[in-house]
Short mmCIF file of C-alpha atoms in Angstrom, two decimals:
data_model
loop_
_atom_site.label_atom_id
_atom_site.label_comp_id
_atom_site.label_asym_id
_atom_site.label_seq_id
_atom_site.Cartn_x
_atom_site.Cartn_y
_atom_site.Cartn_z
CA MET A 1 7.44 -25.34 3.47
CA THR A 2 8.50 -22.36 5.20
CA GLU A 3 5.65 -19.91 5.47
CA LYS A 4 7.59 -17.03 6.95
CA VAL A 5 10.98 -15.79 7.07
CA LEU A 6 12.41 -13.20 9.47
CA VAL A 7 15.65 -11.85 8.26
CA THR A 8 17.79 -9.52 10.50
CA SER A 9 21.46 -8.88 11.55
CA LYS A 10 22.61 -10.35 14.80
CA LYS A 11 25.73 -8.44 14.80
CA ALA A 12 23.66 -4.86 14.40
CA LEU A 13 21.39 -5.84 17.09
CA ARG A 14 23.86 -7.07 19.55
CA SER A 15 25.73 -3.83 18.90
CA LYS A 16 22.62 -1.84 19.75
CA TYR A 17 21.22 -3.83 22.64
CA GLY A 18 24.17 -5.91 23.96
CA SER A 19 24.32 -9.75 24.40
CA THR A 20 21.50 -9.40 27.14
CA GLY A 21 19.25 -7.51 24.61
CA TRP A 22 20.10 -9.98 21.84
CA ALA A 23 19.26 -12.89 24.04
CA ALA A 24 15.79 -11.29 24.89
CA ILE A 25 15.19 -10.69 21.43
CA GLU A 26 16.01 -14.38 20.55
CA GLY A 27 13.44 -15.38 23.30
CA ALA A 28 11.01 -12.96 21.88
CA VAL A 29 11.33 -14.40 18.20
CA ALA A 30 11.05 -18.09 19.72
CA ALA A 31 7.65 -17.04 21.30
CA LEU A 32 6.63 -15.77 17.66
CA VAL A 33 7.44 -18.96 16.00
CA ALA A 34 5.62 -20.91 18.44
CA ALA A 35 2.63 -18.73 18.13
CA ASP A 36 2.97 -18.76 14.33
CA LYS A 37 2.84 -22.53 14.30
CA LYS A 38 -0.25 -22.69 16.22
CA ARG A 39 -1.75 -20.64 13.25
CA GLY A 40 -0.39 -23.14 10.85
CA ILE A 41 2.66 -20.80 9.71
CA THR A 42 6.15 -22.31 10.05
CA THR A 43 8.47 -19.31 10.65
CA ARG A 44 12.23 -19.17 10.25
CA LEU A 45 14.75 -16.60 11.69
CA VAL A 46 17.68 -16.04 9.11
CA CYS A 47 20.55 -13.79 10.48
CA LEU A 48 22.22 -12.41 7.38
CA ASP A 49 25.57 -11.94 9.05
CA LEU A 50 25.72 -15.76 10.29
CA LYS A 51 27.62 -17.98 8.06
CA GLY A 52 25.61 -20.95 9.33
CA ASP A 53 22.28 -19.15 8.55
CA VAL A 54 22.89 -17.92 5.02
CA GLN A 55 25.31 -20.64 3.79
CA PRO A 56 22.31 -23.04 2.85
CA PHE A 57 21.21 -20.62 0.32
CA GLY A 58 24.59 -19.88 -1.41
CA PRO A 59 25.42 -16.24 -0.75
CA LYS A 60 28.17 -15.02 1.54
CA PRO A 61 27.25 -13.49 4.89
CA VAL A 62 26.23 -9.79 5.06
CA SER A 63 28.79 -8.47 7.57
CA ASP A 64 28.02 -4.70 7.26
CA PRO A 65 24.30 -3.96 7.76
CA ALA A 66 24.75 -0.91 5.33
CA ASP A 67 25.68 -3.50 2.73
CA GLN A 68 22.61 -2.99 0.32
CA LYS A 69 24.09 -5.20 -2.67
CA GLY A 70 24.74 -8.06 -0.28
CA THR A 71 21.53 -7.75 1.59
CA LYS A 72 19.49 -7.85 -1.44
CA ALA A 73 21.71 -10.73 -2.95
CA ALA A 74 20.95 -12.74 0.46
CA ILE A 75 17.44 -12.10 0.45
CA ASP A 76 16.84 -13.12 -3.39
CA ALA A 77 18.76 -16.32 -2.48
CA ILE A 78 16.37 -17.05 0.24
CA PHE A 79 13.34 -16.48 -1.68
CA LYS A 80 14.85 -18.64 -4.39
CA THR A 81 15.31 -21.68 -1.93
CA LEU A 82 12.46 -21.21 0.38
CA SER A 83 9.58 -19.31 -1.69
CA PRO A 84 8.09 -18.15 1.63
CA ALA A 85 4.50 -16.56 1.71
CA TYR A 86 5.75 -13.63 3.97
CA LEU A 87 9.21 -12.27 4.42
CA VAL A 88 9.66 -9.77 7.39
CA LEU A 89 12.76 -7.24 7.63
CA LEU A 90 13.37 -7.41 11.52
CA GLY A 91 14.83 -4.16 12.39
CA ALA A 92 15.19 -0.38 11.32
CA PRO A 93 17.38 0.44 8.45
CA ASP A 94 20.47 0.57 10.79
CA VAL A 95 19.75 -3.31 11.30
CA VAL A 96 18.56 -4.28 7.51
CA ALA A 97 19.33 -1.52 5.26
CA HIS A 98 16.78 0.17 2.87
CA GLN A 99 17.82 -0.11 -0.92
CA SER A 100 18.75 3.59 -2.14
CA LEU A 101 16.91 4.36 -5.15
CA THR A 102 17.71 7.04 -7.81
CA ASN A 103 14.96 9.61 -7.54
CA PRO A 104 13.54 9.97 -10.94
CA LEU A 105 11.69 13.04 -10.09
CA GLN A 106 14.88 14.92 -9.17
CA ASP A 107 13.27 17.06 -6.58
CA GLU A 108 14.61 17.75 -3.23
CA ASP A 109 15.20 13.93 -2.03
CA PRO A 110 18.70 12.97 -3.28
CA GLU A 111 17.59 9.28 -3.16
CA VAL A 112 14.39 7.21 -2.32
CA PRO A 113 15.14 4.82 0.67
CA SER A 114 13.07 1.72 -0.05
CA ASP A 115 12.03 -1.73 0.57
CA LEU A 116 10.47 -2.05 -2.83
CA PRO A 117 13.58 -4.21 -4.30
CA TYR A 118 13.04 -6.95 -1.61
CA ALA A 119 9.76 -7.48 -3.05
CA CYS A 120 10.80 -8.11 -6.70
CA GLU A 121 12.87 -10.65 -8.27
CA ALA A 122 15.04 -8.30 -10.33
CA PRO A 123 18.57 -7.98 -9.22
CA PHE A 124 20.33 -5.25 -7.26
CA GLY A 125 20.14 -1.96 -9.01
CA LYS A 126 19.36 1.63 -8.43
CA ARG A 127 16.61 2.34 -10.98
CA ILE A 128 13.11 2.14 -9.59
CA GLU A 129 11.46 1.32 -13.14
CA ASP A 130 13.61 -2.10 -12.74
CA PHE A 131 11.34 -2.91 -9.71
CA LYS A 132 8.10 -2.25 -11.24
CA GLY A 133 6.80 -5.73 -11.08
CA PRO A 134 6.79 -6.73 -7.45
CA THR A 135 5.83 -10.56 -6.73
CA ARG A 136 6.84 -11.09 -2.98
CA VAL A 137 4.94 -10.09 0.14
CA VAL A 138 7.35 -8.09 2.22
CA SER A 139 7.38 -5.81 5.35
CA ARG A 140 9.44 -4.60 7.83
CA LEU A 141 8.81 -4.85 11.69
CA PRO A 142 11.29 -1.95 12.94
CA ASP A 143 13.02 -1.21 16.09
CA VAL A 144 13.93 2.47 16.79
CA ALA A 145 16.88 3.54 14.96
CA GLY A 146 19.79 4.33 17.03
CA SER A 147 18.04 2.92 20.16
CA LYS A 148 19.93 1.08 23.01
CA ASP A 149 16.72 0.06 24.67
CA PRO A 150 15.41 -3.48 23.18
CA GLY A 151 12.10 -3.01 24.93
CA TYR A 152 10.51 -1.41 21.91
CA LEU A 153 11.32 -4.28 19.59
CA LEU A 154 10.26 -6.72 22.24
CA ALA A 155 6.74 -5.24 22.54
CA LEU A 156 6.34 -5.36 18.67
CA LEU A 157 7.42 -9.00 18.55
CA LYS A 158 4.86 -9.88 21.53
CA GLU A 159 2.09 -8.12 19.55
CA ALA A 160 3.12 -9.96 16.47
CA ALA A 161 3.02 -13.15 18.38
CA GLY A 162 -0.70 -12.41 20.00
CA TRP A 163 -2.56 -10.84 17.18
CA LYS A 164 -6.13 -11.97 16.62
CA SER A 165 -8.16 -11.06 13.49
CA ARG A 166 -11.51 -9.13 13.77
CA GLN A 167 -14.70 -8.96 11.63
CA ALA A 168 -14.25 -6.63 8.63
CA ARG A 169 -16.84 -4.04 10.09
CA SER A 170 -14.20 -3.21 12.71
CA TYR A 171 -12.19 -1.73 9.91
CA LYS A 172 -15.21 0.51 8.48
CA SER A 173 -14.89 3.02 11.62
CA TYR A 174 -12.32 5.43 10.80
CA PHE A 175 -10.41 8.55 11.81
CA ALA A 176 -9.42 10.59 8.90
CA VAL A 177 -7.63 14.07 8.83
CA SER A 178 -6.61 16.38 5.81
CA ALA A 179 -4.85 19.61 5.50
CA ALA A 180 -7.77 21.99 4.41
CA VAL A 181 -6.28 22.65 1.24
CA TRP A 182 -6.69 19.00 0.09
CA LYS A 183 -10.29 18.45 1.41
CA GLY A 184 -11.63 17.61 -2.04
CA SER A 185 -9.04 14.99 -2.69
CA THR A 186 -9.41 13.53 0.75
CA ARG A 187 -13.08 13.28 0.76
CA LEU A 188 -12.89 11.49 -2.34
CA SER A 189 -10.56 8.80 -0.87
CA VAL A 190 -12.59 8.56 2.40
CA LYS A 191 -15.89 8.29 0.49
CA LYS A 192 -14.71 5.48 -1.41
CA LEU A 193 -13.15 3.67 1.51
CA PHE A 194 -15.82 4.37 4.22
CA GLY A 195 -18.81 5.26 2.29
CA SER A 196 -19.27 8.65 4.27
CA THR A 197 -17.07 11.71 5.08
CA LYS A 198 -18.97 12.88 8.17
CA LYS A 199 -15.95 12.04 10.46
CA LEU A 200 -13.35 13.72 8.15
CA ALA A 201 -11.57 16.48 10.06
CA LEU A 202 -9.60 19.31 8.38
CA ALA A 203 -6.67 21.01 9.72
CA PRO A 204 -6.88 23.80 10.40
CA PRO A 205 -9.04 24.13 12.46
CA ARG A 206 -9.08 20.66 14.00
CA GLY A 207 -5.98 18.93 15.77
CA PRO A 208 -3.59 18.12 16.92
CA GLU A 209 -5.24 17.03 20.51
CA TRP A 210 -7.49 14.30 19.01
CA SER A 211 -9.45 12.37 21.65
CA LYS A 212 -9.37 8.67 22.80
CA THR A 213 -12.78 8.30 20.99
CA GLN A 214 -11.40 9.61 17.51
CA LEU A 215 -8.05 7.74 17.72
CA GLY A 216 -9.80 4.68 18.68
CA ALA A 217 -11.33 3.97 15.09
CA ARG A 218 -9.16 1.08 13.98
CA SER A 219 -8.62 2.52 10.35
CA HIS A 220 -6.77 5.72 10.09
CA PHE A 221 -6.30 7.70 6.73
CA ILE A 222 -3.97 10.67 7.21
CA ASN A 223 -3.38 13.27 4.18
CA LEU A 224 -1.29 15.85 5.99
CA HIS A 225 2.07 17.72 5.43
CA GLY A 226 5.22 15.68 6.90
CA ALA A 227 8.62 16.93 7.44
CA LEU A 228 12.26 15.30 7.55
CA GLU A 229 13.08 13.82 10.94
CA ASP A 230 9.97 15.08 12.52
CA ASP A 231 7.43 13.70 15.19
CA ARG A 232 4.55 15.82 13.81
CA PHE A 233 2.48 15.99 10.68
CA TYR A 234 0.80 19.65 9.48
CA GLY A 235 -2.24 21.14 8.27
CA GLU A 236 -2.32 23.79 5.69
CA ASN A 237 -4.61 26.61 5.11
CA GLY A 238 -4.06 30.14 3.52
CA GLY A 239 -0.38 30.05 4.28
CA ASP A 240 -0.80 28.59 7.85
CA PHE A 241 0.76 25.32 8.78
CA PRO A 242 -0.32 24.33 12.30
CA GLU A 243 0.45 21.07 13.81
CA ALA A 244 -2.34 18.66 12.99
CA HIS A 245 -1.06 15.23 14.52
CA PHE A 246 1.71 14.50 17.12
CA ALA A 247 3.32 11.44 18.04
CA GLY A 248 3.15 12.22 21.91
CA ASN A 249 -0.57 12.40 21.83
CA LEU A 250 -1.10 8.72 20.73
CA PRO A 251 0.13 6.68 23.55
CA GLY A 252 -2.98 5.52 25.57
CA LYS A 253 -5.24 6.51 22.96
CA LEU A 254 -4.98 3.94 20.28
CA ARG A 255 -6.97 0.46 20.06
CA ASP A 256 -5.03 -2.54 19.58
CA GLY A 257 -5.03 -3.54 15.69
CA THR A 258 -5.04 -0.06 14.37
CA VAL A 259 -4.24 0.16 10.60
CA VAL A 260 -2.65 3.35 9.30
CA ALA A 261 -2.21 4.88 5.52
CA ALA A 262 -0.57 7.99 5.66
CA GLU A 263 0.11 10.05 2.60
CA CYS A 264 2.32 12.40 4.54
CA CYS A 265 5.95 13.19 3.07
CA TYR A 266 8.29 11.26 5.32
CA GLY A 267 5.26 9.59 7.03
CA ALA A 268 7.12 6.22 7.22
CA GLU A 269 10.59 7.68 7.81
CA LEU A 270 12.56 5.77 10.49
CA PHE A 271 14.94 8.08 12.15
CA ASP A 272 16.75 8.27 15.40
CA PRO A 273 14.80 10.78 17.48
CA ALA A 274 17.46 10.87 20.39
CA PRO A 275 19.91 13.49 18.99
CA LEU A 276 16.87 15.71 17.92
CA GLY A 277 15.24 15.58 21.30
CA LEU A 278 12.03 14.70 19.66
CA HIS A 279 9.32 11.92 20.69
CA MET A 280 10.03 8.82 18.11
CA GLY A 281 8.46 9.26 14.79
CA ILE A 282 4.81 8.96 14.22
CA ALA A 283 5.30 5.35 12.34
CA ASN A 284 7.19 3.90 15.21
CA THR A 285 4.90 5.32 17.84
CA TYR A 286 1.63 4.00 16.33
CA LEU A 287 3.51 0.51 16.04
CA GLY A 288 4.70 0.92 19.78
CA ASN A 289 1.02 1.46 20.66
CA GLY A 290 -0.69 -1.68 19.25
CA ALA A 291 -1.09 -0.62 15.60
CA PHE A 292 -0.84 -3.87 13.29
CA GLY A 293 0.49 -1.95 10.34
CA PHE A 294 1.46 1.27 8.81
CA PHE A 295 1.72 2.31 5.14
CA GLY A 296 3.63 5.27 4.27
CA SER A 297 6.39 7.02 2.47
CA THR A 298 10.16 7.66 3.16
CA THR A 299 10.55 10.80 1.24
CA VAL A 300 8.36 13.69 -0.22
CA ALA A 301 5.17 12.41 -1.61
CA TYR A 302 2.61 13.96 -4.12
CA GLY A 303 -1.12 14.07 -4.70
CA PRO A 304 -3.46 16.52 -6.45
CA ALA A 305 -5.59 19.10 -4.44
CA ASP A 306 -8.96 18.12 -5.67
CA GLY A 307 -8.79 14.72 -7.48
CA ASN A 308 -7.00 11.49 -6.74
CA GLY A 309 -3.55 10.41 -7.89
CA ALA A 310 -0.32 9.14 -6.68
CA ALA A 311 -0.31 8.85 -2.82
CA ASP A 312 -3.93 8.96 -2.79
CA LEU A 313 -4.54 5.81 -4.82
CA ILE A 314 -1.69 3.83 -3.47
CA CYS A 315 -2.94 4.31 0.16
CA GLN A 316 -6.46 3.86 -0.73
CA THR A 317 -5.68 0.45 -2.06
CA PHE A 318 -3.91 -0.70 1.05
CA ILE A 319 -6.99 0.34 3.50
CA ARG A 320 -9.37 -1.31 0.82
CA GLU A 321 -7.50 -4.57 0.95
CA ILE A 322 -7.23 -4.72 4.80
CA GLN A 323 -11.14 -4.37 4.81
CA ASN A 324 -11.22 -7.15 2.48
CA GLY A 325 -9.28 -9.54 4.89
CA ALA A 326 -5.64 -9.20 3.35
CA SER A 327 -2.77 -9.69 5.46
CA ILE A 328 -0.62 -6.45 6.15
CA GLY A 329 1.89 -7.77 3.48
CA ARG A 330 -0.52 -8.84 0.83
CA ALA A 331 -2.32 -5.24 1.14
CA GLY A 332 1.10 -3.70 0.47
CA LEU A 333 1.90 -6.00 -2.53
CA THR A 334 -1.61 -5.48 -4.11
CA ALA A 335 -1.50 -1.64 -3.67
CA ARG A 336 1.65 -1.63 -5.24
CA GLN A 337 0.61 -3.88 -8.10
CA GLU A 338 -2.53 -2.06 -8.70
CA TYR A 339 -0.93 1.37 -8.60
CA VAL A 340 1.48 0.16 -11.37
CA THR A 341 -1.37 -1.23 -13.66
CA GLY A 342 -3.49 1.76 -13.14
CA ALA A 343 -0.83 4.48 -13.80
CA ALA A 344 1.13 2.97 -16.66
CA PRO A 345 3.01 4.26 -18.59
CA LEU A 346 4.86 5.41 -15.41
CA ASP A 347 5.98 8.91 -15.24
CA PRO A 348 8.67 10.23 -12.75
CA ILE A 349 6.10 10.94 -9.97
CA ASP A 350 4.45 7.31 -10.54
CA LEU A 351 7.71 5.81 -10.07
CA LYS A 352 8.86 7.61 -6.95
CA THR A 353 5.60 6.92 -5.40
CA LEU A 354 6.15 3.18 -6.06
CA GLY A 355 9.41 3.30 -4.72
CA GLN A 356 8.83 5.35 -1.47
CA PHE A 357 5.86 3.62 -0.11
CA LEU A 358 6.52 0.77 2.35
CA VAL A 359 4.75 -1.56 4.82
CA LEU A 360 5.76 -1.39 8.59
CA GLY A 361 4.34 -4.50 10.83
CA ASP A 362 4.32 -8.15 10.44
CA ALA A 363 3.60 -9.11 6.89
CA SER A 364 1.55 -12.25 8.08
CA VAL A 365 -0.73 -10.42 10.20
CA HIS A 366 -4.40 -10.43 9.21
CA PRO A 367 -6.24 -7.58 10.92
CA ALA A 368 -9.71 -8.46 9.56
CA THR A 369 -11.41 -11.65 8.36
CA ALA A 370 -12.76 -11.47 4.96
CA PRO A 371 -16.31 -10.47 4.54
CA ALA A 372 -18.65 -12.82 2.96
CA LYS A 373 -18.73 -10.82 -0.42
CA THR A 374 -15.06 -11.08 -0.72
CA ARG A 375 -14.91 -14.73 -0.05
CA LYS A 376 -17.50 -15.38 -2.71
CA THR A 377 -15.62 -13.36 -5.13
CA LEU A 378 -12.50 -15.19 -4.36
CA ARG A 379 -14.20 -18.50 -4.86
CA ALA A 380 -15.54 -17.38 -8.20
CA LYS A 381 -11.98 -16.47 -9.36
CA SER A 382 -10.63 -20.05 -8.01
CA LEU A 383 -8.74 -17.74 -5.43
CA ALA A 384 -10.30 -19.28 -2.30
CA SER A 385 -6.94 -20.71 -1.03
CA PRO A 386 -3.97 -18.55 0.26
CA VAL A 387 -1.90 -20.54 -2.13
CA ASP A 388 -4.05 -19.79 -5.30
CA ARG A 389 -3.92 -16.10 -4.13
CA ARG A 390 -0.06 -16.30 -3.83
CA LYS A 391 0.28 -17.93 -7.29
CA SER A 392 -2.04 -15.23 -8.82
CA LEU A 393 -0.24 -12.41 -7.46
CA PHE A 394 3.14 -13.80 -8.46
CA SER A 395 2.00 -14.30 -11.96
CA LYS A 396 0.75 -10.82 -12.04
CA GLY A 397 3.84 -9.06 -10.71
CA ARG A 398 5.81 -11.19 -13.40
CA ARG A 399 3.31 -9.89 -16.05
CA ILE A 400 3.67 -6.33 -14.85
CA ALA A 401 7.25 -6.36 -15.04
CA ALA A 402 7.20 -7.54 -18.48
CA THR A 403 4.44 -5.24 -20.00
CA THR A 404 4.66 -2.08 -18.34
CA ALA A 405 6.30 1.00 -19.71
CA ALA A 406 8.07 3.38 -17.80
CA VAL A 407 9.93 6.85 -18.60
CA ALA A 408 13.77 6.97 -18.53
CA SER A 409 15.27 7.68 -15.35
CA ARG A 410 17.24 10.68 -16.88
CA PRO A 411 15.31 13.31 -19.08
CA GLY A 412 16.59 13.95 -22.49
CA GLY A 413 15.58 15.78 -25.45
CA LYS A 414 15.03 19.70 -26.05
CA VAL A 415 11.70 21.26 -25.45
CA GLU A 416 10.47 23.02 -28.48
CA ASP A 417 9.63 26.79 -27.92
CA LYS A 418 6.18 26.09 -28.83
CA LEU A 419 5.66 23.30 -26.35
CA ARG A 420 7.62 25.54 -23.61
CA SER A 421 5.18 28.50 -24.38
CA ALA A 422 2.37 26.29 -23.94
CA LEU A 423 3.77 24.89 -20.65
CA ILE A 424 4.21 28.23 -19.34
CA LYS A 425 0.60 29.32 -19.84
CA LEU A 426 -0.58 26.10 -18.50
CA ALA A 427 1.45 26.88 -15.38
CA ALA A 428 -0.19 30.37 -15.19
CA ALA A 429 -3.49 28.68 -15.43
CA HIS A 430 -2.81 26.44 -12.34
CA GLU A 431 -1.61 29.36 -10.26
CA LEU A 432 1.94 27.94 -10.57
CA ASP A 433 4.89 30.34 -11.07
CA PHE A 434 7.10 29.34 -13.94
CA GLY A 435 10.14 27.29 -12.70
CA LYS A 436 13.66 27.53 -14.36
CA THR A 437 13.46 24.04 -15.44
CA ILE A 438 11.27 22.12 -17.96
CA ARG A 439 12.27 18.29 -18.41
CA ARG A 440 11.29 16.21 -21.00
CA PHE A 441 11.08 12.42 -20.17
CA ALA A 442 10.78 9.77 -23.07
CA ILE A 443 8.86 6.81 -22.50
CA ARG A 444 10.77 3.63 -22.04
CA GLY A 445 9.22 0.59 -23.79
CA ALA A 446 8.26 -2.54 -21.78
CA SER A 447 10.89 -5.20 -21.23
CA ARG A 448 10.77 -8.60 -22.62
CA PRO A 449 12.69 -10.94 -20.46
CA ALA A 450 12.55 -14.84 -21.02
CA LEU A 451 10.34 -15.09 -18.14
CA ALA A 452 7.68 -13.08 -19.95
CA ARG A 453 7.09 -15.45 -22.90
CA GLY A 454 3.45 -16.19 -23.20
CA PHE A 455 2.62 -13.03 -21.89
CA ALA A 456 1.24 -10.06 -24.22
CA ALA A 457 4.36 -8.15 -24.15
CA LYS A 458 2.94 -4.85 -25.11
CA SER A 459 2.08 -2.13 -22.70
CA ARG A 460 -1.35 -0.89 -22.87
CA ALA A 461 0.03 2.55 -23.39
CA ALA A 462 3.49 2.01 -25.05
CA GLY A 463 2.02 3.98 -28.18
CA GLY A 464 4.73 6.45 -27.99
CA GLY A 465 4.84 10.13 -26.86
CA SER A 466 6.72 11.38 -23.84
CA TYR A 467 6.07 13.26 -20.71
CA LEU A 468 7.06 16.85 -20.20
CA LEU A 469 7.61 17.83 -16.50
CA MET A 470 7.68 21.45 -15.29
CA TYR A 471 8.77 22.20 -11.67
CA ALA A 472 6.90 25.31 -10.47
CA LYS A 473 6.70 26.90 -7.24
CA SER A 474 2.94 27.69 -5.78
CA LYS A 475 1.94 31.21 -5.70
CA GLY A 476 0.97 32.89 -2.44
CA LYS A 477 2.71 32.48 1.15
CA ARG A 478 4.26 29.04 0.58
CA ALA A 479 7.81 30.15 0.00
CA MET A 480 8.40 30.86 3.73
CA ALA A 481 11.87 31.27 5.27
CA ARG A 482 13.69 28.92 7.51
CA LYS A 483 12.76 30.69 10.56
CA GLY A 484 9.84 28.08 10.81
CA LEU A 485 6.39 27.59 9.66
CA GLU A 486 5.11 30.63 11.35
CA LYS A 487 2.39 29.63 13.98
CA GLY A 488 3.04 25.98 13.37
CA LEU A 489 6.51 25.71 14.56
CA GLU A 490 6.57 28.36 17.31
CA LYS A 491 6.45 26.02 20.07
CA SER A 492 9.17 23.59 18.53
CA LYS A 493 12.27 24.48 16.39
CA PRO A 494 14.68 21.70 16.44
CA ALA A 495 17.44 22.57 13.79
CA SER A 496 16.79 19.69 11.56
CA ARG A 497 13.00 20.37 10.81
CA GLN A 498 12.41 21.16 7.29
CA VAL A 499 10.54 24.12 5.98
CA ILE A 500 7.22 22.72 4.32
CA GLY A 501 6.23 26.00 2.54
CA GLY A 502 9.13 26.14 0.38
CA ARG A 503 8.47 22.76 -1.42
CA ARG A 504 7.61 22.95 -5.19
CA ALA A 505 4.46 21.74 -6.85
CA VAL A 506 4.90 19.82 -10.00
CA LEU A 507 3.10 20.18 -13.25
CA VAL A 508 2.83 16.98 -15.27
CA ALA A 509 1.91 17.33 -18.77
CA ARG A 510 1.63 14.30 -21.37
CA GLU A 511 2.73 15.16 -24.90
CA ASP A 512 1.66 13.12 -27.99
CA GLY A 513 2.66 14.24 -31.40
CA GLY A 514 4.02 17.74 -30.31
CA LYS A 515 0.62 18.42 -28.37
CA ILE A 516 -0.12 18.48 -24.74
CA THR A 517 -2.97 15.83 -24.18
CA SER A 518 -3.32 15.90 -20.36
CA VAL A 519 -2.27 17.91 -17.36
CA GLN A 520 -2.16 17.20 -13.76
CA THR A 521 -0.96 19.43 -10.82
CA TYR A 522 0.76 17.59 -7.96
CA HIS A 523 1.49 19.04 -4.46
CA PRO A 524 3.86 17.67 -2.14
CA ARG A 525 2.04 16.12 1.06
#
């Protein structure tokens, strides 16, 4: 059985790197295949644009790397035939396309670039709620978008061929940094994952010149602001958004095997840095300097200021699974599945969170060996073997797809004057200015496809009601002009950099029977 499949586009890689570069990449892939064989993993390279590679699976070759529908169909056909344990998308989105999904939150992101659909059996589509039951272990080993030098990708392939697991305690040592305004939320996350918050750094006043000792910890948990096409993350306090983490500060300071969970907006965006005059993005930089995996978002992500929710939760699960001995890819699949089951019924923020977070790195890499406690638990659940765990995750994903309720993609229905007044009062209580738009989303019931027969096809929260979302701007100094983030951007002002301060907080209120039963305020990371 083929354990791992690498999918890529020969045409796209040859276009970027020439025939010589492609030949070098083929050689690096062959070395990875040989290294995987020694680990007991049978690995296969499939070029989606080559007839001889894809014809055995049925679909037509994907001649255009931007063909999202064709790419999704080809990968589905590969899974149907080979049922691999791991799928690795080899290349940035200009080689293997992201799937562009409709943004259910309708905030500043027109769409959500996503790898989630590749992890799901559902056919090509644009709605995130159609992909709420992932069953596949999928990751992306990216090159640099727009690059003409294959050296970066060759280095990542070499790292993927040479990795070794470490003891789980290696991932209990951590580097964690948070925007000062979110210290309450990040402390909860760090305490859950590492048992202590002593090493948590707040920005400001800390950053961005982190030491080799600080960055040498192998678990990195980052809860900062990110911006579109940017090589920096930012802190926040009192209207000040100073630089807190810079890609250019990472080389030479990271240890081999680092694993990162970043809640930041655009934290895992794979952009072409050359036209902007920037260092490559932070996610690319981590991987290029020995990190085994990076878990982050392609768009604006959300979380509360004090409690945990949305980005906090999905990132926590990813790091926890790495500590428990999971592969990079399985940690991502478990993070998605647990997020859906914990959040159901899924409101627009939940759906966007599910769609936007992705795994960068080789899916088969196991950073840590499972600790004895975890091995004992797996044996007790009859999940000691990788095959048993795979079957369990597959079944769980199908069950989630069949039984989890979500809101409709598009809002509908009028908001009664009484509820509107209540929402305005709630916004004021949460120190939010009333926005012009209140959107009402009806809960969509769980689907019941034929594959779900035998499952309890009733969502645990499908008892009716709807979600009311009110978009509101935070009070104070957040609504800054495009001139920059005051002190934070004085030294670097590329034209593409997005103003963080103007983003909107979102008030999510649950209605049941005409009454508001719960309220949560989410802040853009």
